[in-house]
XYZ file of C-alpha atoms in Angstrom:
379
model
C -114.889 10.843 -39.466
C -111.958 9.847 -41.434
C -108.454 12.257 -41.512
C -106.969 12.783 -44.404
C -103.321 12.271 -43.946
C -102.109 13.545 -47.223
C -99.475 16.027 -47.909
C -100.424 19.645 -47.279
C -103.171 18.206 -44.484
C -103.999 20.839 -41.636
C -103.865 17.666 -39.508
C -100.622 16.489 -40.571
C -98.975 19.923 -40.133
C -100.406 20.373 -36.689
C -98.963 16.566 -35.593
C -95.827 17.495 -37.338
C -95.583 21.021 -35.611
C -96.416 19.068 -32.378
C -93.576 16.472 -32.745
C -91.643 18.832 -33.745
C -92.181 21.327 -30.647
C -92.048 18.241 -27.965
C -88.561 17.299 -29.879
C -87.379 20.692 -29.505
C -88.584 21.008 -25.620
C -86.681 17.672 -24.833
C -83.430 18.548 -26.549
C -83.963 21.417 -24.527
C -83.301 19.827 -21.115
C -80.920 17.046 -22.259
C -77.391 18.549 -23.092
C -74.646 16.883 -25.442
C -76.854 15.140 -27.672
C -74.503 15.544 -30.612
C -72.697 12.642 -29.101
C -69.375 13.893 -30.082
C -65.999 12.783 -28.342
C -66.153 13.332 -24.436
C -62.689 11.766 -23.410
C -61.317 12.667 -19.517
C -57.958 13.691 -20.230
C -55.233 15.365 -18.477
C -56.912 18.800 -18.768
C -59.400 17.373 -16.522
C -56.625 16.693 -14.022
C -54.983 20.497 -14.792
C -57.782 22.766 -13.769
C -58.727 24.088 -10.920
C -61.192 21.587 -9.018
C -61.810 20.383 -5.737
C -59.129 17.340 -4.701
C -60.970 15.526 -2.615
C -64.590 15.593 -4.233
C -67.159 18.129 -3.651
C -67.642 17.630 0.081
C -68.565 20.889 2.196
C -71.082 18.678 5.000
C -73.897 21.076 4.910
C -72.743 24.223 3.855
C -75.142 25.794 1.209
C -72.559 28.824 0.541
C -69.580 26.195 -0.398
C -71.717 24.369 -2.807
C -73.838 27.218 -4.368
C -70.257 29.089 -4.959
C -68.516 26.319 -6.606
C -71.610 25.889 -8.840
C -71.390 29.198 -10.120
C -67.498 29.132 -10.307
C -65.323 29.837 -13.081
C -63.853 26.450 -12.537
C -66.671 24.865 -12.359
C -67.647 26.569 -15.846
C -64.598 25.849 -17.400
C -64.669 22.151 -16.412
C -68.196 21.352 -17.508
C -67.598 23.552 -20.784
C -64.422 21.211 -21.903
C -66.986 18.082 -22.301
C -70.285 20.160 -23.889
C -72.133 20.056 -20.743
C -73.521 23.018 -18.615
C -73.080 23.525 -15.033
C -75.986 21.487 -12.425
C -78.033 24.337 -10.924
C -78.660 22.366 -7.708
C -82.270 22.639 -6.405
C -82.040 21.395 -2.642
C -81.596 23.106 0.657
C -78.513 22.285 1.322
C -77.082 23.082 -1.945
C -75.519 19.321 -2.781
C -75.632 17.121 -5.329
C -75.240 13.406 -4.087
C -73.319 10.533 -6.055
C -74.876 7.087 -5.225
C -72.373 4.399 -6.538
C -74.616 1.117 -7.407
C -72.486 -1.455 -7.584
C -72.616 -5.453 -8.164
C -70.181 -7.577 -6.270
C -69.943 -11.510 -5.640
C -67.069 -12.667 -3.632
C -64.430 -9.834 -5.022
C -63.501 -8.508 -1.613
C -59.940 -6.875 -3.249
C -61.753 -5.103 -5.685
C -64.436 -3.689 -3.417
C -61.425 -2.087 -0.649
C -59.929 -1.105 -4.413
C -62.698 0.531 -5.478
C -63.932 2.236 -2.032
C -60.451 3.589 -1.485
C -60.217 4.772 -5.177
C -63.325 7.094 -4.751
C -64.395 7.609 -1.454
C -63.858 10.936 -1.333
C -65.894 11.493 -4.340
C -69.194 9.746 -3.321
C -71.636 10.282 -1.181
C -73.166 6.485 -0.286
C -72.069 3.030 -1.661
C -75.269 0.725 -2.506
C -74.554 -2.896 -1.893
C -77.169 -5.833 -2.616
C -75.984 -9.160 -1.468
C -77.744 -11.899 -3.310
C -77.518 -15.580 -1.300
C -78.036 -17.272 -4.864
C -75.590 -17.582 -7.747
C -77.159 -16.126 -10.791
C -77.997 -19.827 -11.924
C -79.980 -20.333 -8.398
C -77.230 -22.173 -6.776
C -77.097 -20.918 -2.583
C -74.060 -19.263 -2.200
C -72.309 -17.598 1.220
C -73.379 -13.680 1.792
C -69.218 -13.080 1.681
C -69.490 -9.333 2.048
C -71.616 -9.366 4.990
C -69.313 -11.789 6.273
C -66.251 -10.112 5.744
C -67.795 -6.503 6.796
C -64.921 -5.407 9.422
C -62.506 -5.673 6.455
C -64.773 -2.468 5.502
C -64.470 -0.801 8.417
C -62.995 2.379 7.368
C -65.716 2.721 4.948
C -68.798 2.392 7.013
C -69.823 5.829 7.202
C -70.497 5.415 3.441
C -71.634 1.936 2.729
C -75.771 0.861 2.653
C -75.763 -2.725 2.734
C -79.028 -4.819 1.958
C -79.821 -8.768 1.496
C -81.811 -9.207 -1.504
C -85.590 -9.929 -1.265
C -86.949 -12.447 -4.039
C -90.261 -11.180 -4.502
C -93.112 -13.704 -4.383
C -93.869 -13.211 -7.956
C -90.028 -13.962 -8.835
C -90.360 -16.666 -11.485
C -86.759 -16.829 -13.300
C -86.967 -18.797 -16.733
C -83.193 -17.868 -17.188
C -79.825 -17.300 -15.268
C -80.462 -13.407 -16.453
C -83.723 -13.003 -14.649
C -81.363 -13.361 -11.571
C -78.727 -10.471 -12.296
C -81.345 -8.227 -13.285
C -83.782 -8.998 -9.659
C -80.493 -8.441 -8.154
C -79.042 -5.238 -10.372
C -82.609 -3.295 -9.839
C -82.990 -4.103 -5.910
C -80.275 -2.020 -5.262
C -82.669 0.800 -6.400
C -85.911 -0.653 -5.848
C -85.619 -2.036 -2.656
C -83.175 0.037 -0.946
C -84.302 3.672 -2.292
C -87.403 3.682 -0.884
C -85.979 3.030 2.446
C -83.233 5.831 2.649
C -83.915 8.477 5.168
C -83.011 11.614 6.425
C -79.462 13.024 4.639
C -79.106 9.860 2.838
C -82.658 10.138 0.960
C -81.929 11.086 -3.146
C -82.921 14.186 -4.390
C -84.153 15.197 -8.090
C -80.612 15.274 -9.804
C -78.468 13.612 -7.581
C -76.414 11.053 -9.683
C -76.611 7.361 -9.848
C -73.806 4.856 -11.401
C -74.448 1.682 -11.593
C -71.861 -0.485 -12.412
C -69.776 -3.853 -11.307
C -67.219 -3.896 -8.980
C -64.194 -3.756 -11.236
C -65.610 -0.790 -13.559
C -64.038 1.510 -11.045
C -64.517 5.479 -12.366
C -61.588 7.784 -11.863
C -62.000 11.157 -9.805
C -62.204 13.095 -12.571
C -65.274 11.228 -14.006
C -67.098 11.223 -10.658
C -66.352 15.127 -10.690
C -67.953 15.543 -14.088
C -71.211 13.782 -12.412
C -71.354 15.908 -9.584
C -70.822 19.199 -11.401
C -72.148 18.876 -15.112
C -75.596 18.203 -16.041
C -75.122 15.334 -18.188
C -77.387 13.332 -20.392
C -80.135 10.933 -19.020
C -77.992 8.130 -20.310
C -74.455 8.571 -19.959
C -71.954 5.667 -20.697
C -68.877 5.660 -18.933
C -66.689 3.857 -21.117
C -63.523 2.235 -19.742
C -59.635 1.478 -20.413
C -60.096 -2.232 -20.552
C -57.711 -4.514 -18.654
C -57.690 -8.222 -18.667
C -56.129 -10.716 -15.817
C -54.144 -7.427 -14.865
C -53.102 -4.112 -15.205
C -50.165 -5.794 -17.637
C -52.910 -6.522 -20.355
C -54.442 -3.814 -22.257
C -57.559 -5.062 -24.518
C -57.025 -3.823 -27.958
C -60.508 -3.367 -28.928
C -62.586 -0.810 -27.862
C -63.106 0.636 -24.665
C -65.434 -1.125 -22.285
C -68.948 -0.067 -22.968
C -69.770 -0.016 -19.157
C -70.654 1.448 -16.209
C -73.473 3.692 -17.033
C -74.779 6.725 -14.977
C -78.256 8.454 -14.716
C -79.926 10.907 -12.353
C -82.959 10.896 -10.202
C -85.972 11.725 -11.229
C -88.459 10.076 -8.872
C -90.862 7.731 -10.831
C -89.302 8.142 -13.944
C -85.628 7.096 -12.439
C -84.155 4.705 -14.982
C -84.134 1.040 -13.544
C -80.135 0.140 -13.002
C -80.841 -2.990 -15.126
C -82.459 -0.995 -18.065
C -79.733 1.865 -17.922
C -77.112 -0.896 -18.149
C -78.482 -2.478 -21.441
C -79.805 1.016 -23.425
C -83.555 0.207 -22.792
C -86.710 1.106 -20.533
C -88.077 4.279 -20.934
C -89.905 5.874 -24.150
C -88.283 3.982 -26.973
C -88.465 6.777 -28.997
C -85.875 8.760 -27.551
C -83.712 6.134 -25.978
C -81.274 7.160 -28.834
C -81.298 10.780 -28.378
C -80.481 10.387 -24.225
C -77.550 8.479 -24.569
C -73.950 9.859 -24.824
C -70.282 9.153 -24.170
C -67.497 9.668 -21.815
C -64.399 8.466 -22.866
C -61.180 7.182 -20.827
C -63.680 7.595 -17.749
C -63.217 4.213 -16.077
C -61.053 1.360 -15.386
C -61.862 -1.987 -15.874
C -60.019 -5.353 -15.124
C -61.394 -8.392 -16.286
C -60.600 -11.968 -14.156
C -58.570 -10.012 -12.244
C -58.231 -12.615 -8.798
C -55.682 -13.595 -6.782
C -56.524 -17.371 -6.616
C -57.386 -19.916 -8.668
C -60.219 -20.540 -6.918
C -61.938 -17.194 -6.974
C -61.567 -18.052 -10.751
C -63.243 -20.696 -10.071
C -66.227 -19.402 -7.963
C -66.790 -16.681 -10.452
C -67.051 -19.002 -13.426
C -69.920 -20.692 -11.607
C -71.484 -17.663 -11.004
C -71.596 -16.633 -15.027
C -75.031 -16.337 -16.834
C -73.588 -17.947 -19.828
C -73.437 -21.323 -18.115
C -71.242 -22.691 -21.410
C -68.491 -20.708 -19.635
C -68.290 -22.977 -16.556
C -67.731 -26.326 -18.705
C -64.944 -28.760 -17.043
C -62.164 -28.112 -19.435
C -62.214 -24.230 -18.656
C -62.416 -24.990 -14.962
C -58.772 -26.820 -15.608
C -55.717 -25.215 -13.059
C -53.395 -25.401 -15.632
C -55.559 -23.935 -18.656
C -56.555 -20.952 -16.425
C -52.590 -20.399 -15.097
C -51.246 -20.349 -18.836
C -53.932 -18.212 -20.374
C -53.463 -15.558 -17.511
C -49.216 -16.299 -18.091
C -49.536 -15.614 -21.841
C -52.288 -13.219 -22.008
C -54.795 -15.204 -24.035
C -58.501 -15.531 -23.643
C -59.121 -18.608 -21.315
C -62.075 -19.486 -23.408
C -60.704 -19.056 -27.059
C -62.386 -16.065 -28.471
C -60.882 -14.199 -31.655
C -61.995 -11.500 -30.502
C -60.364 -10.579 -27.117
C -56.937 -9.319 -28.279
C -54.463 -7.782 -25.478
C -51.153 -6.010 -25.506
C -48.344 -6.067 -22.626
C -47.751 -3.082 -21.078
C -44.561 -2.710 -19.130
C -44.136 -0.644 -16.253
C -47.583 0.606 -16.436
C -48.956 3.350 -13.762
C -52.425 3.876 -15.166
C -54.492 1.973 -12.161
C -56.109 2.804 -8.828
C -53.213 4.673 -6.521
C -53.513 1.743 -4.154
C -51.937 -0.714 -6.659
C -48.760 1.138 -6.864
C -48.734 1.539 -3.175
C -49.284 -1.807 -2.094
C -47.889 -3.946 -4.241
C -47.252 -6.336 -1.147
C -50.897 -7.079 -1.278
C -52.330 -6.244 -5.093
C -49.096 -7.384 -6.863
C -51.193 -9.606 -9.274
C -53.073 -6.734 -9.869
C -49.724 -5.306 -11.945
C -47.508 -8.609 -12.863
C -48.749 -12.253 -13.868
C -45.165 -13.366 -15.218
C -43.585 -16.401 -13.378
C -44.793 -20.553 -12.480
C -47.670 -19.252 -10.124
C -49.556 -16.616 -12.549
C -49.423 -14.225 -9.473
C -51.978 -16.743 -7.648
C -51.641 -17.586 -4.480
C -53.058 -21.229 -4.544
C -51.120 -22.355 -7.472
C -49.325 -24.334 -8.679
């Protein structure tokens, strides 16, 4: 039998209708496809929210009544989302922070003290190979007291390399790596630490750092599938502003049980139905903050470069002590590129609170002027 596809066709009306129907039905469930402007701003900071994150323990009532809040309303309303309608026992809605991290043990007591109170359970995968195959120390399980204060929070797990792991490039590395921290620590999480259908999921590096009022947003608005996070770009320091755009990263999702996005797939735009990749995806604005090559020695410079998948990166005259200590000085790209443009900012407060409060210890976090660059193992 052949169909006859032409115009006016009962059988291209009905597969139009259909299309049509399913498109409507999806739109449906996945809010703020219009993509316009989401930005937090400083009416985020103004209303009426809980402080300290959304964290009543286990009382239904708390969570239930700040769901159906005016506040809550209000807040969700201001960036074209509506309100989660949690569907668990308890009432909550957990935030799983997925996050990458190599040797950057500043910016993973930055980032834990920046939003502790606003997550639920910090996913760490250690890998003990560089993302060119080189071995490499497990730094954060060795340095794990430093944490200490954090514990309560923190899932640690040592990547498995699957027998079937066959990397043809250094990408196939930070992907294995990205992914286990949903794949093979999700599947193990018991009891009150087990996800839920709803319960958000960032996935991000360790220097994409979201502000309390983004992680708020998460936890009370029901957001689109594939929600970018996009982030005030630093570079070297909070003294450089990048004058591009904003960062196009972290990224956040939901679970949804076998069809939870893979953190490696929500992180480049892709996985899932192709189709609708496009309509999923949407924008926060001014959610994050990011610091590029932000280190406190040379050699942490150093060990990162190694660690980059573009392996051109790592070449001998970019690994130079003086190259890297008069780029970071001047505020110019250590490797040359046009396109990485920053601007001083003087007496800048827009950072993580623990910046401005310890500036004994994160001081080249906020200043590079001077001979040493702010590192301590130079000159």
């Amino acid at each position: 039998m052949v169909l006859q596809w032409h115009v006016g066709s009962p059988v291209l009306l009905k597969a139009v209708l259909a299309v049509g129907v399913c498109l409507v039905l999806y739109i449906s469930q996945h809010p703020a496809l219009d993509r316009f402007d989401h930005r937090i701003s400083g009416l985020d900071q103004s209303l009426n929210l809980p402080k300290g994150g959304l964290s009543f323990d286990n009382n239904k009532s708390d969570h239930t009544g700040f769901y159906s809040s005016e506040a809550a309303s209000q807040f969700c309303k201001h960036h074209g989302y509506p309100v989660f309608a949690p569907q668990t026992a308890s009432g909550r809605r957990k935030v799983y922070d997925l996050f990458m991290v190599n040797t950057e043990l500043d910016w993973m007591e930055i980032r834990l003290n920046a939003t502790f109170n606003y997550v639920d359970y910090f996913i760490i995968v250690e890998s003990p190979k560089t993302f060119t195959g080189r071995p490499k120390p497990l730094t954060i399980k060795e340095n794990w007291e430093r944490f200490k204060p954090y514990h309560d929070k923190l899932i640690y797990h040592e990547l498995e390399f699957p027998p079937t792991f066959s990397p043809r490039r250094s990408w196939d590395y930070e992907d294995l790596q990205r992914n286990a921290m949903y794949t093979q620590v999700f599947p193990k999480l018991t009891g009150r630490q087990s996800p839920a259908y709803g319960d958000v999921i960032l996935v991000a590096d360790v220097d994409e750092i979201a502000r309390p009022e983004t992680l708020l947003v998460l936890r009370t608005c029901r957001f689109p599938r594939r929600l970018t996070l996009r982030s005030r770009f630093y570079y070297y320091s909070f003294q450089l502003l990048h004058t591009g755009p904003e960062w196009e990263h972290p990224q956040a999702t939901f679970y949804q049980g076998s069809r939870t996005l893979l953190p490696a797939n929500l992180r480049m735009g892709d996985g899932g139905f192709k189709p609708l990749n496009e309509l999923e995806k949407s924008d926060l604005g001014n959610a994050c903050w990011h610091c590029s090559s932000c280190f406190s020695t040379v050699e942490e410079f150093l060990t990162k470069m190694a660690s980059f998948s573009h392996e051109w990166m790592n070449g001998e005259k970019f690994r130079d002590r003086d190259r890297i200590a008069d780029a970071i000085r001047s505020g110019k790209d250590l490797w040359g590129r046009d396109v990485d443009q920053f601007v001083r900012l003087d007496n800048n407060t827009d950072m993580p609170s623990i910046l401005l409060e310890e500036p004994d210890r994160f001081g080249y976090m906020v200043n590079r002027d001077g001979p040493s660059a702010g590192f301590t193992d130079y000159p």
